[in-house]
């Protein structure tokens, strides 16, 4: 019997998610890029799902795809620098700020907080970072690393239906600045949304 209904099923396995996170957050370059499980591996691992489909259905098993943002492992159009203004009334080192920013970003992009095809909004991340990093920081902005893009280009990033957005930012992607000025943000070019 030829199936009448094709069901596209996107799956994210724990093993692949763990391996991908290890690669994305590796600053040493020693962790290899993980291979996604193929359709046959997923079909075998989740074959019990076949019991829930009707005779005229066919399930197509596909692995989730991550869409990395910010760090060197992201596409060049999605790389960015987080520019942070420290609170002048709090004594804290630049390294402590950088480490705290990355730790908070990693918490924000925890897989439990994201779904397939969900859109990233920097305003939501900025609000989260301000809450998490009080009283250490006064302000935080994101500036595209790509010189052809301007401030505002990464305020919204869309994901495809099979993608989950994640961060691969490291402390190298955080800069401490004294104030937000035109010199600190790229103001010449075209604002793009991805």
Coordinates of N, CA and C in Angstrom, one line a residue:
X1 N 0.8 -1.2 0.0 CA 0.0 0.0 0.0 C 0.9 1.2 0.0
X2 N 0.6 2.2 -0.9 CA 1.3 3.5 -0.9 C 0.7 4.4 0.1
X3 N 1.6 5.0 1.0 CA 1.1 5.9 2.0 C 0.4 7.1 1.4
X4 N -0.7 7.6 2.1 CA -1.4 8.8 1.7 C -0.9 10.0 2.4
X5 N -0.4 9.7 3.7 CA 0.0 10.8 4.5 C 1.5 10.6 4.9
X6 N 2.3 11.7 4.7 CA 3.7 11.6 5.1 C 3.8 12.5 6.3
X7 N 4.4 12.0 7.4 CA 4.5 12.7 8.6 C 6.0 13.0 8.8
X8 N 6.4 14.3 8.7 CA 7.8 14.7 9.0 C 8.0 14.8 10.5
X9 N 8.9 14.0 11.0 CA 9.1 14.0 12.5 C 10.5 14.4 12.7
X10 N 10.7 15.6 13.3 CA 12.1 16.1 13.7 C 12.3 15.7 15.1
X11 N 13.5 15.0 15.3 CA 13.8 14.5 16.6 C 15.2 15.1 17.0
X12 N 15.3 15.4 18.3 CA 16.6 15.8 18.9 C 16.9 14.8 20.0
X13 N 18.0 14.0 19.7 CA 18.4 13.0 20.7 C 19.2 13.7 21.8
X14 N 19.2 13.1 23.0 CA 20.0 13.7 24.1 C 21.5 13.5 23.8
X15 N 21.9 12.4 23.2 CA 23.3 12.2 22.8 C 23.8 13.3 21.8
X16 N 23.0 13.5 20.8 CA 23.4 14.5 19.8 C 23.4 15.9 20.4
X17 N 22.4 16.2 21.3 CA 22.4 17.6 21.9 C 23.6 17.8 22.8
X18 N 23.9 16.8 23.6 CA 25.1 16.9 24.5 C 26.4 17.0 23.7
X19 N 26.6 16.2 22.6 CA 27.8 16.3 21.8 C 27.8 17.7 21.1
X20 N 26.7 18.2 20.6 CA 26.7 19.5 19.9 C 27.1 20.6 20.9
X21 N 26.5 20.6 22.1 CA 26.8 21.6 23.1 C 28.2 21.6 23.4
X22 N 28.8 20.4 23.6 CA 30.2 20.3 23.9 C 31.1 20.9 22.8
X23 N 30.7 20.7 21.5 CA 31.4 21.2 20.4 C 31.2 22.8 20.4
X24 N 30.0 23.2 20.5 CA 29.7 24.6 20.4 C 30.4 25.5 21.5
X25 N 30.5 24.9 22.7 CA 31.1 25.7 23.8 C 32.6 25.4 24.0
X26 N 33.2 24.6 23.1 CA 34.6 24.2 23.2 C 35.5 25.4 22.7
X27 N 36.3 25.9 23.6 CA 37.2 27.0 23.2 C 38.6 26.5 22.8
X28 N 38.8 25.2 23.0 CA 40.2 24.7 22.8 C 40.3 24.2 21.4
X29 N 39.3 23.9 20.7 CA 39.3 23.3 19.3 C 39.6 21.8 19.3
X30 N 39.5 21.2 20.4 CA 39.8 19.8 20.5 C 38.5 18.9 20.4
X31 N 37.3 19.5 20.4 CA 36.1 18.7 20.3 C 35.7 18.7 18.9
X32 N 35.5 17.5 18.3 CA 35.1 17.3 16.9 C 33.6 17.7 16.7
X33 N 33.3 18.2 15.6 CA 31.9 18.5 15.2 C 31.1 17.1 15.2
X34 N 30.0 17.1 15.9 CA 29.3 15.8 16.0 C 28.4 15.5 14.8
X35 N 28.3 14.2 14.5 CA 27.5 13.8 13.4 C 26.0 13.6 13.9
X36 N 25.1 14.1 13.1 CA 23.7 14.0 13.4 C 23.3 12.5 13.2
X37 N 22.4 12.0 14.0 CA 21.9 10.6 13.7 C 21.1 10.6 12.4
X38 N 21.3 9.6 11.6 CA 20.6 9.6 10.3 C 19.2 9.0 10.5
X39 N 18.4 9.0 9.4 CA 17.0 8.6 9.4 C 16.9 7.2 9.9
X40 N 17.7 6.3 9.4 CA 17.6 4.9 9.8 C 17.9 4.7 11.3
X41 N 18.9 5.4 11.8 CA 19.2 5.3 13.3 C 18.0 5.8 14.1
X42 N 17.4 6.9 13.7 CA 16.3 7.4 14.4 C 15.1 6.5 14.3
X43 N 14.9 5.9 13.1 CA 13.7 5.0 12.9 C 13.9 3.8 13.8
X44 N 15.1 3.3 13.9 CA 15.3 2.1 14.8 C 15.1 2.5 16.3
X45 N 15.6 3.6 16.7 CA 15.6 4.1 18.1 C 14.1 4.4 18.5
X46 N 13.3 4.8 17.6 CA 12.0 5.3 17.9 C 10.9 4.5 17.1
X47 N 11.2 3.2 16.9 CA 10.3 2.4 16.1 C 9.0 2.1 16.8
X48 N 8.9 2.4 18.1 CA 7.6 2.2 18.8 C 6.6 3.2 18.3
X49 N 7.1 4.3 17.7 CA 6.1 5.3 17.2 C 5.3 4.8 16.0
X50 N 5.8 3.8 15.3 CA 5.1 3.2 14.2 C 3.8 2.6 14.7
X51 N 3.7 2.2 15.9 CA 2.4 1.6 16.5 C 1.3 2.7 16.5
X52 N 1.6 3.9 16.5 CA 0.6 5.0 16.6 C 0.2 5.6 15.3
X53 N 0.7 5.2 14.2 CA 0.3 5.7 12.9 C -0.7 4.8 12.3
X54 N -1.5 5.4 11.4 CA -2.5 4.5 10.7 C -1.8 3.9 9.5
X55 N -2.5 2.9 8.9 CA -1.9 2.1 7.8 C -1.5 3.0 6.6
X56 N -2.3 4.1 6.4 CA -2.0 5.0 5.3 C -0.9 6.0 5.5
X57 N -0.3 6.0 6.7 CA 0.7 7.0 7.1 C 2.1 6.4 6.9
X58 N 3.0 7.3 6.7 CA 4.4 7.0 6.6 C 5.2 8.1 7.4
X59 N 6.0 7.7 8.3 CA 6.8 8.6 9.2 C 8.2 8.8 8.5
X60 N 8.6 10.0 8.4 CA 9.9 10.3 7.9 C 10.7 10.9 9.1
X61 N 11.7 10.2 9.5 CA 12.5 10.5 10.7 C 13.6 11.4 10.3
X62 N 13.7 12.6 10.9 CA 14.8 13.5 10.6 C 15.4 14.1 11.9
X63 N 16.7 14.3 11.9 CA 17.4 14.8 13.0 C 17.2 16.3 13.1
X64 N 17.1 16.9 14.3 CA 17.1 18.3 14.5 C 18.4 18.9 14.0
X65 N 18.4 20.2 13.6 CA 19.5 20.9 13.2 C 19.7 22.1 14.1
X66 N 20.9 22.4 14.6 CA 21.1 23.6 15.4 C 21.4 24.8 14.5
X67 N 21.0 26.0 14.9 CA 21.4 27.2 14.3 C 22.2 28.0 15.3
X68 N 23.6 27.9 15.2 CA 24.4 28.6 16.2 C 24.5 30.1 15.9
X69 N 24.5 30.8 17.0 CA 24.6 32.3 17.0 C 25.9 32.8 17.7
X70 N 26.3 33.9 17.3 CA 27.3 34.8 18.0 C 28.7 34.4 17.8
X71 N 29.2 33.3 18.2 CA 30.6 32.9 18.3 C 31.2 32.6 16.9
X72 N 32.5 32.3 17.0 CA 33.3 31.9 15.8 C 32.7 30.7 15.0
X73 N 32.0 29.9 15.7 CA 31.5 28.7 15.1 C 30.1 28.9 14.4
X74 N 29.6 30.1 14.5 CA 28.4 30.5 13.8 C 28.7 31.0 12.4
X75 N 27.7 31.0 11.6 CA 27.9 31.6 10.2 C 28.3 33.0 10.4
X76 N 29.2 33.5 9.5 CA 29.7 34.8 9.6 C 28.7 35.9 9.7
X77 N 27.5 35.7 9.1 CA 26.5 36.7 9.2 C 25.8 36.7 10.5
X78 N 26.0 35.7 11.4 CA 25.4 35.6 12.7 C 26.4 35.8 13.8
X79 N 27.6 36.1 13.5 CA 28.6 36.3 14.6 C 28.4 37.7 15.1
X80 N 28.7 37.9 16.4 CA 28.5 39.2 17.1 C 29.4 39.3 18.3
X81 N 29.5 40.6 18.7 CA 30.2 40.9 20.0 C 29.2 41.5 20.9
X82 N 29.2 41.0 22.2 CA 28.4 41.6 23.2 C 29.2 42.7 23.8
X83 N 28.7 43.9 23.8 CA 29.5 45.0 24.4 C 28.7 45.4 25.7
X84 N 29.5 45.4 26.8 CA 28.9 45.5 28.1 C 29.5 46.8 28.8
X85 N 28.6 47.6 29.4 CA 29.0 48.7 30.2 C 28.9 48.2 31.7
X86 N 30.0 48.3 32.4 CA 30.0 47.8 33.8 C 29.3 48.9 34.6
X87 N 28.7 48.5 35.7 CA 28.2 49.4 36.7 C 29.4 50.1 37.4
X88 N 29.5 51.4 37.3 CA 30.7 52.1 37.9 C 30.6 52.0 39.5
X89 N 29.5 51.7 40.0 CA 29.4 51.7 41.5 C 29.7 50.3 42.1
X90 N 30.0 49.4 41.3 CA 30.3 48.0 41.8 C 31.8 47.7 41.3
X91 N 32.5 47.1 42.3 CA 33.9 46.7 42.0 C 33.8 45.3 41.5
X92 N 34.1 45.1 40.2 CA 34.1 43.7 39.6 C 35.1 43.7 38.4
X93 N 35.8 42.6 38.3 CA 36.8 42.6 37.2 C 36.1 42.3 35.8
X94 N 36.9 42.7 34.8 CA 36.4 42.5 33.4 C 36.2 41.0 33.2
X95 N 37.1 40.2 33.6 CA 37.0 38.7 33.4 C 35.7 38.2 34.1
X96 N 35.4 38.7 35.3 CA 34.2 38.2 36.0 C 33.0 38.6 35.2
X97 N 33.0 39.8 34.7 CA 31.8 40.2 33.8 C 31.7 39.3 32.6
X98 N 32.8 39.1 31.9 CA 32.8 38.3 30.7 C 32.3 36.8 31.0
X99 N 32.8 36.2 32.0 CA 32.4 34.9 32.4 C 30.9 34.8 32.8
X100 N 30.5 35.9 33.6 CA 29.1 35.9 34.0 C 28.1 36.1 32.8
X101 N 28.5 36.9 31.8 CA 27.7 37.1 30.6 C 27.5 35.8 29.9
X102 N 28.6 35.1 29.6 CA 28.6 33.8 28.9 C 27.8 32.8 29.7
X103 N 28.0 32.7 31.0 CA 27.2 31.7 31.8 C 25.7 32.0 31.7
X104 N 25.3 33.3 31.7 CA 23.9 33.7 31.6 C 23.4 33.4 30.2
X105 N 24.2 33.7 29.2 CA 23.7 33.4 27.8 C 23.5 31.9 27.6
X106 N 24.4 31.1 28.2 CA 24.3 29.6 28.1 C 23.0 29.1 28.8
X107 N 22.7 29.7 29.9 CA 21.4 29.4 30.6 C 20.2 29.8 29.8
X108 N 20.3 30.9 29.2 CA 19.2 31.4 28.4 C 18.9 30.5 27.2
X109 N 20.0 30.0 26.6 CA 19.9 29.1 25.4 C 19.8 27.6 25.8
X110 N 19.5 27.3 27.1 CA 19.3 25.9 27.5 C 18.2 25.3 26.6
X111 N 18.4 24.1 26.1 CA 17.5 23.4 25.2 C 16.1 23.4 25.7
X112 N 15.9 23.4 27.0 CA 14.5 23.3 27.6 C 13.8 24.6 27.3
X113 N 14.5 25.7 27.0 CA 13.8 27.0 26.7 C 13.5 27.2 25.2
X114 N 13.9 26.3 24.4 CA 13.7 26.5 22.9 C 13.0 25.4 22.2
X115 N 12.3 25.8 21.1 CA 11.5 24.8 20.4 C 12.0 24.9 18.9
X116 N 11.6 23.9 18.1 CA 11.9 24.0 16.7 C 11.3 25.2 16.0
X117 N 12.0 25.9 15.2 CA 11.5 27.0 14.4 C 11.3 28.3 15.2
X118 N 11.7 28.3 16.5 CA 11.4 29.5 17.3 C 12.4 30.7 16.9
X119 N 11.9 31.9 17.0 CA 12.6 33.1 16.6 C 13.4 33.7 17.8
X120 N 14.6 34.1 17.6 CA 15.4 34.7 18.6 C 15.2 36.2 18.6
X121 N 15.0 36.9 19.7 CA 14.8 38.3 19.8 C 15.9 38.8 20.8
X122 N 16.7 39.7 20.4 CA 17.8 40.2 21.3 C 17.2 40.9 22.5
X123 N 16.1 41.6 22.3 CA 15.4 42.4 23.4 C 15.1 41.4 24.6
X124 N 14.7 40.2 24.3 CA 14.4 39.2 25.3 C 15.7 38.8 26.0
X125 N 16.7 38.5 25.2 CA 18.0 38.1 25.8 C 18.6 39.3 26.7
X126 N 18.5 40.5 26.2 CA 19.0 41.6 26.9 C 18.3 41.8 28.2
X127 N 17.0 41.7 28.2 CA 16.2 41.8 29.5 C 16.6 40.7 30.5
X128 N 16.8 39.5 30.0 CA 17.2 38.4 30.8 C 18.6 38.6 31.4
X129 N 19.6 39.1 30.6 CA 20.9 39.4 31.0 C 20.9 40.5 32.1
X130 N 20.1 41.5 31.9 CA 20.0 42.6 32.9 C 19.6 42.0 34.2
X131 N 18.6 41.2 34.2 CA 18.0 40.6 35.5 C 19.1 39.7 36.1
X132 N 19.8 38.9 35.3 CA 20.7 37.9 35.9 C 22.0 38.6 36.4
X133 N 22.4 39.7 35.8 CA 23.7 40.3 36.0 C 23.6 41.6 36.9
X134 N 22.5 41.9 37.5 CA 22.3 43.0 38.4 C 23.2 42.7 39.6
X135 N 23.9 43.5 40.2 CA 24.2 44.9 39.8 C 25.5 45.1 39.0
X136 N 26.0 44.0 38.5 CA 27.3 44.1 37.8 C 27.4 45.0 36.6
X137 N 26.3 45.0 35.8 CA 26.3 45.7 34.5 C 25.3 46.8 34.5
X138 N 25.6 47.8 33.7 CA 24.6 48.9 33.4 C 23.9 48.7 32.1
X139 N 24.6 48.2 31.1 CA 24.0 48.1 29.8 C 24.7 47.0 29.0
X140 N 24.0 46.4 28.0 CA 24.6 45.5 27.1 C 23.9 45.6 25.8
X141 N 24.8 45.6 24.8 CA 24.3 45.6 23.4 C 25.0 44.5 22.6
X142 N 24.4 44.3 21.4 CA 25.0 43.3 20.5 C 25.4 44.0 19.2
X143 N 26.6 43.8 18.7 CA 27.1 44.4 17.5 C 27.6 43.3 16.6
X144 N 27.1 43.3 15.4 CA 27.5 42.2 14.4 C 29.0 42.3 14.2
X145 N 29.6 41.1 14.1 CA 31.1 41.0 13.8 C 31.3 41.3 12.3
X146 N 30.4 41.0 11.5 CA 30.5 41.2 10.0 C 30.4 42.8 9.8
X147 N 31.5 43.3 9.2 CA 31.6 44.8 9.0 C 30.6 45.3 8.0
X148 N 30.0 44.4 7.2 CA 29.0 44.9 6.2 C 27.6 45.1 6.9
X149 N 27.4 44.6 8.1 CA 26.2 44.7 8.8 C 26.3 45.7 9.9
X150 N 25.2 46.4 10.3 CA 25.2 47.4 11.2 C 24.5 47.0 12.5
X151 N 24.6 47.9 13.5 CA 23.9 47.7 14.8 C 22.4 47.6 14.5
X152 N 21.8 46.6 15.0 CA 20.4 46.3 14.8 C 20.2 45.1 13.9
X153 N 21.2 44.6 13.2 CA 21.1 43.5 12.3 C 20.7 42.2 13.0
X154 N 21.2 42.0 14.2 CA 20.9 40.7 14.8 C 19.9 40.8 15.9
X155 N 19.0 41.8 15.8 CA 18.0 41.9 16.9 C 16.9 40.8 16.8
X156 N 16.8 40.2 15.6 CA 15.9 39.1 15.4 C 16.5 38.1 14.4
X157 N 16.5 36.9 14.8 CA 17.0 35.8 14.0 C 15.9 34.7 13.9
X158 N 15.5 34.4 12.7 CA 14.5 33.3 12.5 C 15.1 32.0 12.3
X159 N 14.5 31.0 12.7 CA 14.9 29.6 12.5 C 14.0 28.9 11.6
X160 N 14.5 27.9 10.8 CA 13.6 27.1 10.0 C 12.9 26.1 10.9
X161 N 11.9 25.4 10.4 CA 11.0 24.5 11.1 C 11.8 23.4 11.8
X162 N 13.0 23.0 11.2 CA 13.8 21.9 11.7 C 15.0 22.4 12.6
X163 N 15.1 23.7 12.8 CA 16.2 24.2 13.5 C 15.9 24.7 14.9
X164 N 16.9 24.5 15.8 CA 16.8 25.1 17.1 C 17.9 26.0 17.3
X165 N 17.6 27.2 17.7 CA 18.7 28.3 17.9 C 19.4 28.0 19.2
X166 N 20.8 28.2 19.1 CA 21.6 28.0 20.2 C 22.8 29.0 20.2
X167 N 23.5 29.2 21.2 CA 24.6 30.1 21.2 C 26.0 29.3 21.2
X168 N 26.9 29.9 20.5 CA 28.3 29.4 20.6 C 29.3 30.5 21.0
X169 N 28.7 31.5 21.7 CA 29.5 32.6 22.2 C 30.5 32.1 23.3
X170 N 31.7 32.7 23.3 CA 32.7 32.5 24.3 C 33.1 33.9 24.9
X171 N 33.9 33.8 25.9 CA 34.3 35.1 26.5 C 35.1 36.0 25.5
X172 N 35.6 35.4 24.4 CA 36.2 36.2 23.4 C 35.2 37.1 22.6
X173 N 33.9 36.8 22.8 CA 32.9 37.5 22.1 C 32.2 38.6 23.0
X174 N 32.8 38.9 24.1 CA 32.3 39.9 25.1 C 33.4 40.9 25.2
X175 N 33.0 42.2 25.0 CA 33.9 43.3 25.2 C 33.4 44.3 26.3
X176 N 34.2 44.8 27.1 CA 33.8 45.7 28.1 C 34.1 47.1 27.6
X177 N 33.1 48.0 27.6 CA 33.3 49.3 27.1 C 32.9 50.3 28.2
X178 N 33.3 51.6 28.1 CA 33.0 52.5 29.1 C 31.6 53.2 28.9
X179 N 31.2 53.3 27.6 CA 29.9 53.9 27.3 C 29.5 53.5 25.9
X180 N 28.2 53.5 25.7 CA 27.7 53.2 24.3 C 27.7 54.5 23.5
X181 N 28.6 54.5 22.5 CA 28.7 55.6 21.6 C 28.6 55.1 20.2
X182 N 28.6 56.1 19.3 CA 28.6 55.7 17.8 C 29.8 54.9 17.4
X183 N 30.9 55.2 18.1 CA 32.2 54.6 17.8 C 32.1 53.1 18.3
X184 N 31.3 52.8 19.2 CA 31.2 51.4 19.7 C 30.3 50.5 18.9
X185 N 29.4 51.1 18.1 CA 28.5 50.3 17.3 C 28.8 50.7 15.8
X186 N 28.6 49.7 15.0 CA 28.7 49.9 13.5 C 27.5 50.6 13.0
X187 N 27.6 51.9 12.6 CA 26.4 52.6 12.2 C 26.3 52.9 10.7
X188 N 27.2 52.4 10.0 CA 27.2 52.6 8.5 C 27.0 51.2 7.8
X189 N 26.0 51.1 7.1 CA 25.7 49.9 6.4 C 24.2 49.6 6.3
X190 N 23.9 48.4 6.1 CA 22.5 48.0 6.0 C 22.0 47.1 7.1
X191 N 20.9 47.4 7.7 CA 20.4 46.5 8.7 C 19.7 45.3 8.0
X192 N 20.1 44.1 8.4 CA 19.5 42.9 7.9 C 18.9 42.0 9.0
X193 N 17.9 41.3 8.6 CA 17.3 40.3 9.6 C 17.5 38.9 8.9
X194 N 17.8 38.0 9.7 CA 18.1 36.6 9.2 C 16.9 35.7 9.5

